Amino acid sequence: MSKLIATAVIRGANTLVKRAEEMLKKAIAAHGEGYKFEFPDTAFHLPMIYAMTGFAVKTLGDMKKALEETKTMLHSVPEEKLWRPYLGETLDSGMATLFAEEIILALRYIEGLEPVKDAETGYVYNGFITDTIQRNLGIQLVDGTLPGFAVVIGAAPDDDTAVNIIRELQEKSILTFLCGNVKGNNVTKQLLRKGIDLGWDTRIVPLGPDVEHALYAADWAIRASLIFGAKKPGDYKGHLKYQKDRVFAFATVLGPMDDIIWTTGAGAINMGFPAICDSDVPVIHPTGVCIYEEVEKELDHTKIVQKSIEVRGLKIVVEKPPIPVAFGPAFEGERIRKEDMFIEFGGQRTPAFEWVRMRELGDIEDGKVVIVGDKWQEKFEKGGQMPLGILIEVAGRKMQRDFESVLERKIHSNINEAQGIWHMGQRDQNWVRISNNAKKDGFTLEHLGIVNAVMTHKRFKSIVDKVQVTLYMDEKDVLAMLEDARKSYKERDQRVGNMTDEAVDTFYSCLICQSFAPSHTCVITPERLGLCGAYNWLDGKAAYEIDPTGGNQPILKGDTIDKIKGRWSGVDEYLKKATGGAVETMNAYTIMDNPMTSCGCFECILAIVPEANGVMIVQRGHTGMTPAGMKFSTLAGSVGGGTQNPGFMGIGRNFVISKKFLFADGGLKRIVWMTKNLKESLKEALDKRAAEEGVPDLLDKIADESVAEDSEKLMEHLAKVGHPALEMPSIL
Ligand code: SF4
C-alpha cells in the first residue's frame, strides 16, 4: 500500500467532508432542517448512504446525521516516521468520500446547480442517473449487451486520443460515464469538439465536469445490488461483495492525479472497482479488495482500454464483421439525420423488403454476397434514394422453417450496429440509411451484404451452416421478389393462425424493445402476435430454443384469472419481474382495462372513438388525419413508451383478424374506422372473420379515409350503413 496514495486519500476525504459540512450549514440556514430532498426519479433516497447504512436520508436534518456518521470514518494522514498499516484507514476514507460527495451533490441539486450546464458550450450534463434508466440498463447488463462500465475521469492529451479511447470502449460495448477535468478541459468537451454524439443512445454519458460527479456512477452501481441483487439497505458487506462480483466497473483516469481523484478512487476500490491511470503513479497490486490490482498504470493510450478491461477481469469477445466502420451495440442507438445521410432505401420512399429464406445445403454458397441490378454501382455513388431488396438465404442441418422470422428480426441489429448505418422497421416496411461519414470511410452496398452474412452466422451458429445474401437494387426486381416475400410472410402468419391460447400452457415474452421502452414487454400468445408484427408465438418459441437466455422467454400461463379479458396468474407474475414492477397486470383481450403496454414499433394503433362506441385502426405510414383528431405520428407519441394507456394500444396488424381481438370488448364489430390500406391487405381474412361473427358485410360498414377523416362524417356514415357498434353496449 503506497503511503503517498494513503495520504492523498485521507487528506481528500477530510477536505470533502469539511466542504459538505460548510455547504450543509448554509443550506440549513437557508431552508431549515426539515427541508425535504430526493434525487430525481429514485426510490432509494441518497443511494450510497442508504445501501451502506440503511439510513434513508430524506431531509437536510437527515443529511446532518449522515454527515456526523461519515466523520467517524475519517482518519489522520500517516505520520512521517512511524510506519503503520493504513489500507483499512484508506478504504474507510474512500467510503467517507462517497458519502460526502453524495451529500455535496444533493445540496447542489437543492441550489439548482445540478445537472451542470457548461457555460462555454451550453452542454447539459446528465447529472443523477434515474431509477428508470437504471432498470433499463439492468436488463442489458443481465443479457450481456452491456458487459461492463467505465468511468473516464479527466481529459486525454488531445482530442483525437479522447475519441480513440471512447471508440474502443464503444466497440467493446462498454457503457462509458465521463466526469472530471484537467484545467477546465475534459473528455466530454473533447468529444463535443469532434462532433461525437453523446448520451444514452451512444453509451457515452457525461455525468458532470468534476471528479465528484463520479459519485453518480457509484450511485448507479450500488442500486444494482438494491434492485437486482435484492440486497437489503444496511447490508454493506452484501452490497460490496455484489459490486465486486457482478458489477464490472472500472475507472480510467486521464491526466494528473490530485487528492480528490485519489480519494474518490479509494471509494470505488471499496466497491471492487480498480483505477487505471495514464500517469506515472504508484500502483497497488495486492489483490482481494478488487479481483486483481486496485491501482494500475498504463502510459500508452492505445493500450489503456485493454489494460483496464484485463485489470477488472472482464472477458469481452468483439465479434466485428469485416467492414470499414466500427461495429457494436453501442452504435445501435445512433440516429442519422437527413443532412448527415448519403443514401436511403425503403421507408415508404422506395420499394424495399428484407426476407430470410431457408434453403437446402447444396443450394447456396456460404458467405457469398450477390448484388443484382443495372449499373448499381453508379446509381449508388450518386446517393439519394434507391430501392432495396435484402434476401438472406440460410441452410443448416438444424435449421427449421419456423426459425426464419427469428433470423430475419436480427437484420435490425446486424445493420444498426454498424457505425453510421441506420435501420428501422422490418419485412416490407424496412428503412435503411447510410451516413455521409460511413460512405467516406468506404462503406459500400457489398458491406451491407457482408454484415448480414457474417452476423447471421455468428448469432445463429447453432443452427446455421451456410448463409448467402442477395441485394436487389432495381425496382422491377424488388417488386417481383416482394411478391414472393409477402407470400412467405403470410404463410408464416397463417401457420400460427389455427392455434389457440387455450391449447398451450406457455406463452413467450419479447423483451427486445426494452432498450427503448424499458417497461414494455410483449406477451406473445398463439392468438396475439407482437406489436411490431415480426414475432408470433412460434417465433418466440423458436427464438427461445435457439438462445435460451435471449430476449424471448417462456411464460407459464398459470391459473386463468379472467378468460374473457385474457388474464393469467403466470403472466402477471412474469410482467412484474420483467418490467421491474412498472406493469403489475395485463389483460390481453381488451383495450379498456390494463391493456398491453406499447413500445414504439407497433404496426398499427388502435384507438377508441367514444362517440361511435367503437375503435379505429391506423397503420404506420398512413399520413392522413383520423377520426380521433390526430394523425398516426401524434397518436404514436401518446401511445408508446412502455405505458398502459386504456383506450389506446399498439398492435401488430394481424391481431385484427384474431378471434381474440378485443374479445372482451365485443370483438371485430367494434371497428368503426380503418385505413383503406388495412382493409385491402386484410380483406380476405377480415371477410372470413366477419362472417364468423355473423356480420358478413362488416367491411363495407367500416369507414375509411375516403369516407371520413373526422368524427362528424364518421358518425353520419355509421348511422347510414347501420354499423353494429351503434347497437352494442357502451364500450366505456
Ligand atoms: S414490438 Fe414486441 S415483439 Fe416486436 S420486437 Fe418489440 S418487444 Fe419484440
XYZ file of C-alpha atoms and ligand atoms in Angstrom:
740
model
C 0.000 0.000 0.000
C 1.526 3.274 -1.088
C 1.939 5.863 1.630
C 1.583 8.587 -0.992
C -1.812 7.227 -2.042
C -2.994 6.703 1.548
C -2.011 10.235 2.443
C -3.795 11.739 -0.568
C -6.933 9.650 0.028
C -7.217 10.536 3.713
C -6.468 14.197 3.063
C -9.015 14.297 0.223
C -11.718 12.713 2.379
C -11.165 15.278 5.132
C -11.393 18.093 2.557
C -14.667 16.800 1.103
C -16.333 16.155 4.451
C -15.411 19.681 5.512
C -16.820 21.072 2.275
C -20.033 19.079 2.729
C -20.336 20.400 6.283
C -19.964 24.019 5.195
C -22.452 23.629 2.350
C -24.926 21.857 4.612
C -24.695 24.585 7.221
C -25.573 27.185 4.613
C -28.421 25.081 3.220
C -29.916 24.559 6.694
C -29.647 28.270 7.377
C -31.489 28.979 4.143
C -34.105 26.222 4.128
C -34.286 24.734 7.647
C -33.548 21.175 8.818
C -36.954 19.889 7.801
C -36.387 20.728 4.120
C -37.100 17.593 2.078
C -34.905 16.378 -0.739
C -34.717 13.440 -3.110
C -32.685 12.901 -6.259
C -34.845 12.811 -9.401
C -36.836 9.617 -10.001
C -35.366 7.334 -7.377
C -36.902 5.272 -4.637
C -33.549 4.946 -2.853
C -33.036 8.351 -1.217
C -29.276 9.026 -1.157
C -28.500 5.586 -2.577
C -24.927 5.102 -1.349
C -25.686 6.102 2.244
C -28.945 4.119 2.119
C -27.337 0.921 0.820
C -24.343 1.049 3.151
C -26.057 2.143 6.368
C -29.798 1.538 5.862
C -30.406 5.182 6.783
C -32.930 6.882 4.464
C -31.835 10.497 4.081
C -34.982 12.490 3.366
C -34.270 15.958 4.777
C -31.421 18.360 5.392
C -31.599 17.319 9.043
C -31.040 13.709 7.953
C -28.023 14.839 5.947
C -26.604 16.331 9.114
C -26.969 12.996 10.925
C -25.439 11.129 7.968
C -22.504 13.513 7.904
C -21.874 13.006 11.637
C -21.675 9.272 10.946
C -19.388 9.942 7.981
C -16.963 11.801 10.201
C -16.407 8.667 12.268
C -14.763 7.120 9.206
C -12.164 9.859 8.847
C -8.547 9.389 9.916
C -5.354 11.374 10.285
C -2.825 11.228 7.478
C 0.047 8.721 8.029
C 2.874 10.019 10.135
C 6.217 10.818 8.533
C 8.369 8.395 10.503
C 6.178 5.821 12.222
C 5.096 3.021 9.899
C 1.607 1.581 10.411
C -0.609 -0.405 8.034
C -3.106 2.019 6.524
C -5.166 0.074 3.958
C -8.188 -0.043 6.286
C -7.965 3.666 7.005
C -7.625 4.419 3.324
C -10.707 2.379 2.478
C -12.692 3.970 5.333
C -11.727 7.361 3.992
C -12.790 6.339 0.490
C -16.229 5.411 1.782
C -16.444 8.669 3.751
C -15.654 10.417 0.482
C -18.554 8.748 -1.329
C -20.945 9.767 1.475
C -19.636 13.345 1.475
C -19.831 13.578 -2.305
C -23.393 12.285 -2.249
C -24.370 14.996 0.235
C -22.499 17.680 -1.736
C -24.276 16.735 -4.967
C -27.664 16.582 -3.217
C -27.038 20.089 -1.873
C -26.060 21.263 -5.331
C -29.388 19.885 -6.625
C -31.216 21.854 -3.943
C -29.493 25.033 -5.095
C -30.314 24.316 -8.756
C -26.660 23.707 -9.651
C -27.171 20.169 -10.938
C -27.181 18.860 -13.600
C -24.368 21.148 -14.650
C -24.751 23.264 -17.759
C -21.403 24.088 -19.334
C -21.081 27.864 -19.595
C -18.862 27.700 -22.667
C -20.734 25.174 -24.822
C -24.211 25.219 -23.273
C -23.985 21.433 -22.992
C -26.079 19.994 -20.146
C -24.531 17.018 -18.362
C -26.673 14.062 -17.341
C -26.432 14.526 -13.573
C -28.024 11.872 -11.356
C -28.997 8.626 -13.121
C -32.674 7.875 -12.557
C -34.159 4.547 -11.466
C -35.899 4.288 -14.842
C -32.625 4.349 -16.703
C -31.207 2.033 -14.092
C -33.845 -0.592 -14.792
C -33.399 -0.232 -18.491
C -29.662 -0.703 -18.227
C -30.059 -3.531 -15.769
C -31.605 -5.740 -18.393
C -28.821 -5.010 -20.818
C -26.285 -5.850 -18.157
C -28.086 -9.086 -17.443
C -28.324 -10.166 -21.068
C -24.687 -9.294 -21.702
C -25.395 -6.480 -24.146
C -23.509 -4.256 -21.738
C -20.625 -6.306 -20.360
C -19.358 -3.537 -18.103
C -18.967 0.143 -17.464
C -16.145 2.612 -17.361
C -15.831 5.915 -15.586
C -13.396 8.009 -17.586
C -12.075 10.844 -15.449
C -10.186 13.903 -16.695
C -9.014 14.762 -20.194
C -6.930 12.940 -22.789
C -3.741 14.651 -24.002
C -5.548 15.638 -27.207
C -8.998 15.358 -28.800
C -8.084 12.507 -31.169
C -6.784 10.387 -28.314
C -10.033 11.001 -26.430
C -12.036 9.865 -29.465
C -9.897 6.741 -29.906
C -10.275 5.708 -26.265
C -14.044 6.212 -26.293
C -14.499 4.473 -29.657
C -12.598 1.471 -28.325
C -14.878 1.343 -25.285
C -17.934 1.617 -27.567
C -16.679 -1.170 -29.821
C -16.336 -3.325 -26.732
C -19.948 -2.425 -25.801
C -18.870 -0.797 -22.535
C -21.130 1.894 -21.136
C -18.942 4.907 -20.500
C -19.502 7.656 -17.953
C -17.466 10.835 -18.196
C -16.518 13.237 -15.424
C -13.703 15.369 -14.051
C -11.474 17.807 -15.873
C -7.875 18.877 -16.362
C -7.672 22.651 -16.096
C -11.228 23.017 -17.390
C -10.792 20.611 -20.297
C -12.332 17.150 -20.211
C -13.249 14.183 -22.394
C -16.825 15.470 -22.775
C -15.574 18.687 -24.356
C -13.011 16.795 -26.417
C -15.752 14.586 -27.888
C -18.098 17.518 -28.459
C -15.349 19.287 -30.384
C -15.014 16.207 -32.593
C -18.752 16.108 -33.268
C -19.320 12.818 -31.416
C -22.938 12.128 -30.364
C -23.159 11.865 -26.582
C -25.912 10.337 -24.473
C -27.551 7.043 -23.557
C -28.147 6.071 -27.191
C -24.450 6.016 -27.911
C -23.470 4.774 -24.457
C -21.299 7.793 -23.711
C -22.825 9.582 -20.753
C -21.218 12.764 -19.397
C -22.199 12.953 -15.717
C -20.636 16.294 -14.828
C -17.406 18.277 -15.166
C -15.931 17.475 -11.721
C -14.419 14.329 -10.237
C -17.151 14.337 -7.603
C -19.645 13.564 -10.377
C -18.200 10.047 -10.483
C -20.457 9.535 -7.458
C -23.447 9.357 -9.826
C -21.851 6.297 -11.414
C -21.221 4.781 -7.979
C -24.863 5.521 -7.074
C -25.934 3.759 -10.236
C -23.797 0.736 -9.376
C -24.990 0.462 -5.792
C -28.628 0.488 -6.894
C -27.897 -2.620 -8.970
C -27.468 -4.596 -5.760
C -30.559 -2.961 -4.220
C -32.779 -3.515 -7.267
C -31.474 -6.614 -8.974
C -29.400 -8.215 -6.245
C -32.128 -7.921 -3.568
C -29.516 -6.830 -1.015
C -31.064 -5.119 1.980
C -30.285 -1.490 2.876
C -27.572 -1.596 5.556
C -26.129 -4.930 4.435
C -22.879 -3.232 3.428
C -20.936 -6.479 3.167
C -23.553 -7.960 0.840
C -23.595 -4.832 -1.295
C -19.833 -4.566 -1.608
C -19.497 -8.238 -2.493
C -22.243 -7.933 -5.110
C -20.462 -4.944 -6.625
C -17.157 -6.748 -6.806
C -18.614 -9.972 -8.203
C -21.289 -8.667 -10.561
C -20.899 -5.033 -11.490
C -17.989 -4.913 -13.885
C -16.904 -1.348 -13.464
C -13.544 0.364 -13.556
C -12.121 3.876 -13.668
C -9.757 5.125 -16.330
C -8.012 8.264 -15.128
C -6.571 10.590 -17.760
C -4.260 13.369 -16.607
C -2.542 14.273 -13.349
C -3.825 12.939 -10.027
C -4.889 15.026 -7.045
C -6.292 14.327 -3.565
C -9.916 14.368 -4.745
C -9.272 11.881 -7.556
C -7.336 9.590 -5.212
C -9.978 9.671 -2.505
C -12.842 9.121 -4.971
C -10.813 6.247 -6.408
C -10.490 4.777 -2.911
C -14.268 4.889 -2.596
C -14.540 2.971 -5.857
C -11.934 0.444 -4.730
C -14.178 -0.356 -1.750
C -16.700 -1.492 -4.338
C -14.151 -3.639 -6.148
C -13.663 -1.163 -8.994
C -9.985 -0.670 -9.893
C -8.440 2.515 -11.282
C -6.082 2.569 -14.242
C -4.129 5.805 -14.676
C -2.266 7.210 -17.660
C 0.362 8.886 -15.474
C 3.353 7.530 -13.589
C 1.615 6.845 -10.273
C 2.459 4.385 -7.510
C 0.456 1.192 -8.020
C -1.452 -1.047 -5.592
C -1.091 -4.636 -6.657
C -2.177 -6.857 -3.756
C -5.479 -8.425 -4.742
C -8.506 -9.038 -2.537
C -10.500 -5.843 -2.348
C -10.671 -5.897 -6.148
C -10.437 -9.112 -8.159
C -6.975 -8.166 -9.415
C -4.905 -4.983 -8.963
C -6.501 -1.984 -7.237
C -4.439 0.763 -8.884
C -2.524 0.195 -12.108
C -0.869 2.475 -14.650
C -0.709 2.337 -18.432
C 1.085 5.210 -20.100
C 0.262 4.092 -23.648
C -3.182 5.392 -24.594
C -3.606 2.756 -27.297
C -3.396 0.104 -24.571
C -5.215 1.732 -21.673
C -8.691 0.346 -22.525
C -7.400 -3.189 -22.904
C -5.411 -2.880 -19.675
C -8.483 -1.561 -17.827
C -10.572 -4.484 -19.053
C -7.929 -7.000 -18.025
C -7.466 -5.492 -14.580
C -11.230 -5.589 -13.930
C -11.285 -9.237 -15.012
C -13.702 -8.685 -17.884
C -13.878 -11.139 -20.756
C -15.011 -9.402 -23.900
C -15.105 -11.042 -27.296
C -15.713 -8.491 -30.020
C -17.465 -10.019 -32.986
C -16.792 -7.491 -35.691
C -17.611 -8.227 -39.309
C -15.024 -7.126 -41.909
C -16.445 -3.679 -42.655
C -14.686 -0.295 -42.704
C -16.744 1.238 -39.869
C -16.876 0.409 -36.172
C -19.420 -2.199 -35.090
C -21.175 -2.968 -31.815
C -24.400 -2.499 -29.851
C -23.174 0.942 -28.740
C -23.877 2.218 -32.224
C -27.415 0.801 -32.365
C -28.967 3.933 -30.896
C -27.325 6.291 -33.404
C -29.704 8.386 -35.470
C -28.848 9.584 -38.969
C -30.448 12.910 -39.696
C -31.374 13.810 -43.245
C -28.500 16.263 -43.579
C -25.998 13.578 -42.481
C -27.423 10.967 -44.848
C -25.716 9.810 -48.022
C -28.377 7.397 -49.255
C -31.573 5.748 -48.035
C -33.652 2.736 -49.011
C -37.308 1.913 -48.265
C -39.120 3.838 -45.526
C -42.142 4.211 -47.856
C -39.896 6.241 -50.189
C -38.705 3.396 -52.406
C -39.847 -0.238 -52.662
C -37.905 -2.370 -50.196
C -38.042 -5.583 -48.226
C -35.940 -7.901 -46.111
C -36.537 -11.598 -46.102
C -34.820 -14.660 -44.684
C -35.496 -17.842 -46.629
C -34.442 -21.367 -45.746
C -32.699 -23.373 -48.474
C -31.098 -26.798 -48.852
C -27.395 -27.020 -48.038
C -26.483 -27.639 -51.685
C -28.498 -24.656 -52.966
C -26.368 -21.818 -51.659
C -22.751 -20.831 -51.300
C -21.615 -19.892 -47.832
C -20.535 -16.284 -47.361
C -21.468 -15.268 -50.909
C -22.834 -11.744 -51.419
C -24.563 -11.063 -54.736
C -25.750 -7.628 -55.858
C -28.315 -7.646 -58.644
C -29.090 -4.511 -60.622
C -28.367 -2.468 -63.669
C -25.410 -0.128 -63.118
C -25.987 -0.324 -59.365
C -22.520 0.988 -58.546
C -23.085 4.208 -60.499
C -26.534 4.715 -59.001
C -25.239 4.079 -55.506
C -22.399 6.573 -55.935
C -24.945 9.318 -56.674
C -26.559 8.885 -53.243
C -30.154 9.940 -52.548
C -32.659 7.083 -52.662
C -32.650 3.582 -54.120
C -34.923 0.525 -53.961
C -33.508 -2.362 -51.929
C -34.453 -5.993 -51.502
C -32.390 -7.919 -48.952
C -32.699 -11.672 -49.385
C -30.791 -13.752 -46.847
C -30.764 -17.437 -47.681
C -29.709 -19.831 -44.973
C -29.145 -23.559 -44.738
C -28.227 -25.823 -41.880
C -28.872 -29.300 -40.571
C -30.656 -27.914 -37.522
C -32.354 -25.076 -39.386
C -36.176 -25.121 -39.420
C -38.587 -23.009 -41.421
C -40.026 -21.777 -38.122
C -36.717 -20.074 -37.368
C -36.740 -17.876 -40.499
C -38.507 -14.954 -38.860
C -36.203 -15.078 -35.846
C -33.158 -14.682 -38.077
C -34.995 -12.020 -40.045
C -35.675 -9.911 -36.983
C -31.931 -9.736 -36.293
C -31.370 -7.871 -39.559
C -32.239 -4.801 -37.493
C -29.250 -5.296 -35.193
C -26.953 -6.588 -37.959
C -27.329 -3.306 -39.812
C -27.893 -0.876 -36.957
C -24.799 -1.946 -35.035
C -22.577 -0.715 -37.854
C -21.488 2.829 -37.110
C -23.151 5.267 -39.487
C -25.737 2.800 -40.796
C -29.303 3.017 -39.556
C -32.195 0.590 -39.825
C -35.823 0.637 -38.832
C -38.929 -1.492 -39.388
C -38.993 -4.990 -40.831
C -40.339 -7.169 -43.644
C -41.719 -4.882 -46.400
C -41.729 -1.850 -44.124
C -37.976 -1.575 -43.646
C -35.917 1.597 -43.914
C -32.134 1.840 -44.173
C -29.863 4.897 -44.208
C -26.124 5.155 -44.846
C -24.462 8.280 -43.462
C -22.048 10.527 -45.317
C -19.352 9.600 -42.805
C -19.817 5.868 -43.325
C -19.648 6.393 -47.096
C -16.455 8.425 -46.647
C -14.983 5.597 -44.563
C -15.581 3.261 -47.501
C -18.858 1.560 -46.605
C -20.416 0.098 -49.773
C -23.501 -1.904 -50.701
C -21.374 -5.015 -50.591
C -20.680 -4.327 -46.930
C -24.434 -4.264 -46.337
C -24.466 -7.846 -47.623
C -21.334 -8.841 -45.715
C -22.588 -7.517 -42.394
C -25.746 -9.617 -42.731
C -23.936 -12.741 -43.887
C -21.312 -12.627 -41.127
C -23.633 -11.641 -38.297
C -26.318 -14.180 -39.222
C -23.612 -16.832 -38.979
C -22.280 -15.534 -35.685
C -25.606 -15.022 -33.997
C -27.084 -18.347 -35.059
C -24.089 -20.641 -35.217
C -26.058 -23.389 -33.502
C -28.499 -23.688 -36.414
C -26.964 -22.056 -39.485
C -24.235 -23.715 -41.559
C -24.432 -21.572 -44.697
C -25.563 -18.012 -45.423
C -25.843 -16.326 -48.799
C -27.036 -12.734 -49.229
C -28.524 -11.199 -52.365
C -29.286 -7.498 -52.650
C -31.794 -6.454 -55.333
C -31.282 -2.854 -56.425
C -33.658 -2.423 -59.389
C -37.258 -1.538 -58.732
C -38.632 -4.255 -61.017
C -36.615 -6.976 -59.249
C -37.542 -5.671 -55.813
C -41.229 -5.605 -56.706
C -41.079 -9.115 -58.199
C -39.282 -10.571 -55.164
C -41.595 -8.674 -52.865
C -44.466 -10.838 -54.114
C -42.644 -13.995 -53.001
C -41.570 -12.407 -49.745
C -45.130 -11.392 -48.926
C -46.360 -14.910 -49.678
C -43.787 -16.205 -47.230
C -44.727 -13.651 -44.526
C -48.346 -14.676 -44.990
C -47.585 -18.391 -44.767
C -45.685 -17.853 -41.543
C -48.542 -15.833 -40.086
C -51.031 -18.498 -41.125
C -49.004 -21.300 -39.530
C -49.968 -19.944 -36.146
C -53.418 -18.923 -37.351
C -55.072 -22.175 -36.292
C -53.606 -22.375 -32.822
C -55.493 -21.105 -29.767
C -54.363 -19.584 -26.466
C -56.317 -22.255 -24.572
C -54.398 -25.054 -26.294
C -50.996 -24.139 -24.845
C -49.693 -23.759 -21.317
C -46.821 -21.466 -22.254
C -46.707 -18.037 -23.854
C -43.498 -16.215 -24.812
C -42.278 -12.788 -23.888
C -40.375 -10.461 -26.129
C -38.067 -8.064 -24.321
C -36.232 -6.753 -27.340
C -37.843 -3.314 -27.219
C -36.921 -2.760 -23.586
C -33.787 -0.997 -24.757
C -36.131 1.763 -25.961
C -39.181 1.289 -23.740
C -37.916 -0.230 -20.502
C -41.285 -1.156 -19.073
C -42.570 -2.701 -22.268
C -42.876 -6.439 -22.619
C -44.769 -8.051 -25.470
C -46.683 -11.081 -24.269
C -46.965 -13.252 -27.343
C -49.720 -15.840 -27.379
C -50.811 -18.108 -30.233
C -53.671 -15.691 -30.861
C -51.841 -12.421 -30.329
C -48.600 -11.596 -32.074
C -46.052 -8.962 -31.049
C -46.810 -5.313 -31.751
C -44.231 -4.995 -34.492
C -45.820 -7.877 -36.377
C -42.487 -9.660 -36.675
C -42.896 -12.065 -33.763
C -45.652 -14.573 -33.354
C -45.856 -17.388 -30.838
C -43.827 -19.783 -32.995
C -41.137 -17.171 -33.420
C -40.938 -16.743 -29.666
C -40.692 -20.488 -29.198
C -38.007 -20.843 -31.859
C -36.024 -17.879 -30.522
C -36.049 -19.403 -27.059
C -34.842 -22.746 -28.434
C -32.039 -21.045 -30.326
C -30.993 -18.882 -27.407
C -32.422 -19.855 -24.003
C -31.073 -16.690 -22.348
C -32.161 -14.332 -25.128
C -34.938 -11.788 -25.486
C -37.774 -14.303 -25.773
C -38.551 -16.167 -22.589
C -41.269 -18.712 -21.844
C -44.132 -17.513 -19.653
C -46.014 -20.273 -17.895
C -49.643 -19.190 -18.043
C -50.559 -20.405 -14.574
C -54.170 -20.084 -13.484
C -56.714 -18.343 -15.668
C -57.937 -15.332 -13.687
C -60.245 -13.959 -16.385
C -60.777 -15.932 -19.565
C -62.868 -13.186 -21.213
C -60.334 -10.396 -20.711
C -57.360 -12.740 -21.080
C -55.629 -12.580 -17.721
C -53.436 -15.297 -16.232
C -51.582 -15.508 -12.900
C -48.300 -16.591 -14.518
C -48.390 -13.688 -16.970
C -48.949 -11.152 -14.176
C -46.096 -12.600 -12.152
C -43.799 -12.543 -15.148
C -44.683 -8.973 -16.095
C -43.976 -7.672 -12.619
C -40.481 -9.130 -12.793
C -39.765 -8.266 -16.415
C -40.774 -4.635 -16.026
C -39.256 -4.081 -12.597
C -42.740 -3.631 -11.133
C -43.823 -0.990 -13.677
C -46.545 -3.276 -15.023
C -48.406 -5.362 -12.464
C -51.114 -6.942 -14.538
C -52.328 -7.131 -18.099
C -55.426 -8.188 -19.993
C -54.678 -9.499 -23.445
C -58.150 -9.182 -24.949
C -59.292 -5.666 -24.062
C -58.243 -2.105 -24.815
C -60.137 -0.677 -21.842
C -58.741 -2.334 -18.743
C -54.971 -2.742 -18.193
C -54.224 -3.351 -21.857
C -50.819 -4.478 -23.030
C -48.158 -1.755 -22.974
C -46.854 -0.340 -26.246
C -43.272 0.356 -27.204
C -42.570 2.388 -30.307
C -42.504 -0.068 -33.190
C -46.147 -1.120 -33.397
C -47.513 -1.732 -36.879
C -50.869 -0.156 -36.080
C -52.516 1.970 -33.427
C -55.895 1.008 -32.102
C -57.776 3.919 -30.512
C -61.191 4.273 -29.009
C -63.711 6.567 -30.769
C -66.113 7.096 -27.834
C -68.835 8.884 -29.781
C -69.011 5.952 -32.194
C -68.939 3.376 -29.398
C -66.095 1.662 -31.235
C -62.454 1.768 -32.229
C -60.381 2.928 -35.175
C -57.174 1.424 -36.565
C -54.428 3.300 -38.348
C -51.195 1.759 -39.616
C -47.674 3.137 -39.617
C -47.051 5.043 -42.831
C -50.566 6.490 -43.076
C -50.105 10.254 -43.143
C -53.713 11.429 -43.247
C -55.965 12.576 -40.419
C -58.022 10.082 -38.429
C -61.402 10.417 -36.701
C -59.551 10.563 -33.371
C -58.493 14.058 -34.450
C -54.835 13.034 -34.631
C -52.520 11.696 -37.288
C -50.581 8.481 -36.743
C -47.436 10.378 -35.701
C -49.267 12.328 -32.982
C -51.107 9.258 -31.759
C -47.836 7.298 -31.645
C -46.353 9.906 -29.303
C -49.073 9.280 -26.752
C -49.308 5.506 -27.136
C -45.654 4.394 -26.893
C -43.050 4.452 -24.160
C -43.965 1.218 -22.399
C -47.020 2.507 -20.558
C -50.551 1.146 -20.335
C -52.991 3.619 -21.875
C -56.602 2.396 -21.634
C -58.363 3.339 -24.869
C -55.143 3.287 -26.891
C -52.910 0.414 -27.873
C -50.199 -0.509 -30.355
C -50.858 -3.783 -32.185
C -49.468 -5.997 -34.918
C -51.713 -5.770 -37.973
C -52.602 -9.468 -37.915
C -54.032 -9.243 -34.432
C -57.083 -7.645 -36.075
C -58.048 -10.970 -37.638
C -57.512 -12.989 -34.474
C -60.544 -14.420 -32.715
C -59.179 -12.856 -29.531
C -59.080 -9.315 -30.987
C -60.905 -7.129 -28.416
C -62.659 -10.305 -27.302
C -63.812 -8.728 -24.025
C -64.940 -5.514 -25.728
C -67.149 -7.088 -28.380
C -64.553 -8.113 -30.972
C -64.388 -7.183 -34.619
C -67.764 -5.441 -34.605
C -66.171 -2.608 -32.619
C -64.130 -1.458 -35.617
C -65.790 1.651 -36.981
C -62.885 3.070 -38.987
C -59.715 1.675 -40.511
C -57.449 2.803 -43.329
C -58.089 1.610 -46.861
C -54.642 0.055 -46.902
C -55.503 -2.138 -43.913
C -58.901 -3.056 -45.312
C -57.337 -4.140 -48.577
C -54.380 -6.015 -47.136
C -56.533 -7.920 -44.621
C -59.675 -8.188 -46.773
C -59.789 -11.925 -47.286
C -59.195 -12.808 -43.655
C -61.382 -9.970 -42.390
C -64.353 -11.050 -44.511
C -63.955 -14.578 -43.191
C -63.849 -13.423 -39.594
C -66.771 -11.044 -40.099
C -68.864 -13.890 -41.483
C -67.963 -15.976 -38.423
C -69.179 -13.102 -36.243
C -72.487 -13.013 -38.142
C -71.847 -9.696 -39.979
C -70.552 -10.740 -43.408
C -70.847 -7.188 -44.785
C -68.918 -5.622 -41.887
C -66.038 -4.459 -44.053
C -68.393 -2.322 -46.147
C -69.796 -0.777 -42.986
C -66.385 0.160 -41.603
C -65.445 3.666 -42.722
C -62.035 4.556 -44.161
C -60.285 7.804 -45.112
C -62.216 8.032 -48.370
C -65.455 8.228 -46.351
C -64.481 10.172 -43.261
C -61.459 11.800 -41.719
C -63.333 13.355 -38.817
C -65.767 12.113 -36.265
C -68.764 14.017 -37.631
C -68.604 12.421 -41.057
C -67.819 9.116 -39.440
C -70.994 9.250 -37.364
C -73.077 10.105 -40.444
C -71.627 7.120 -42.273
C -72.135 4.708 -39.393
C -75.771 5.780 -38.992
C -76.352 5.474 -42.726
C -74.971 1.934 -43.025
C -76.332 0.772 -39.655
C -72.969 -0.162 -38.176
C -73.391 -2.801 -35.426
C -71.220 -0.843 -32.941
C -74.012 1.695 -32.538
C -76.244 -1.028 -31.056
C -73.624 -2.611 -28.805
C -73.311 -1.999 -25.037
C -71.255 1.061 -24.202
C -67.522 0.488 -24.654
C -66.681 2.893 -21.826
S -42.694 -4.950 -30.619
Fe -42.756 -6.624 -29.188
S -42.417 -8.447 -30.427
Fe -41.742 -6.712 -31.647
S -39.547 -6.565 -31.211
Fe -40.619 -5.168 -29.795
S -40.920 -6.363 -27.926
Fe -40.446 -7.798 -29.602
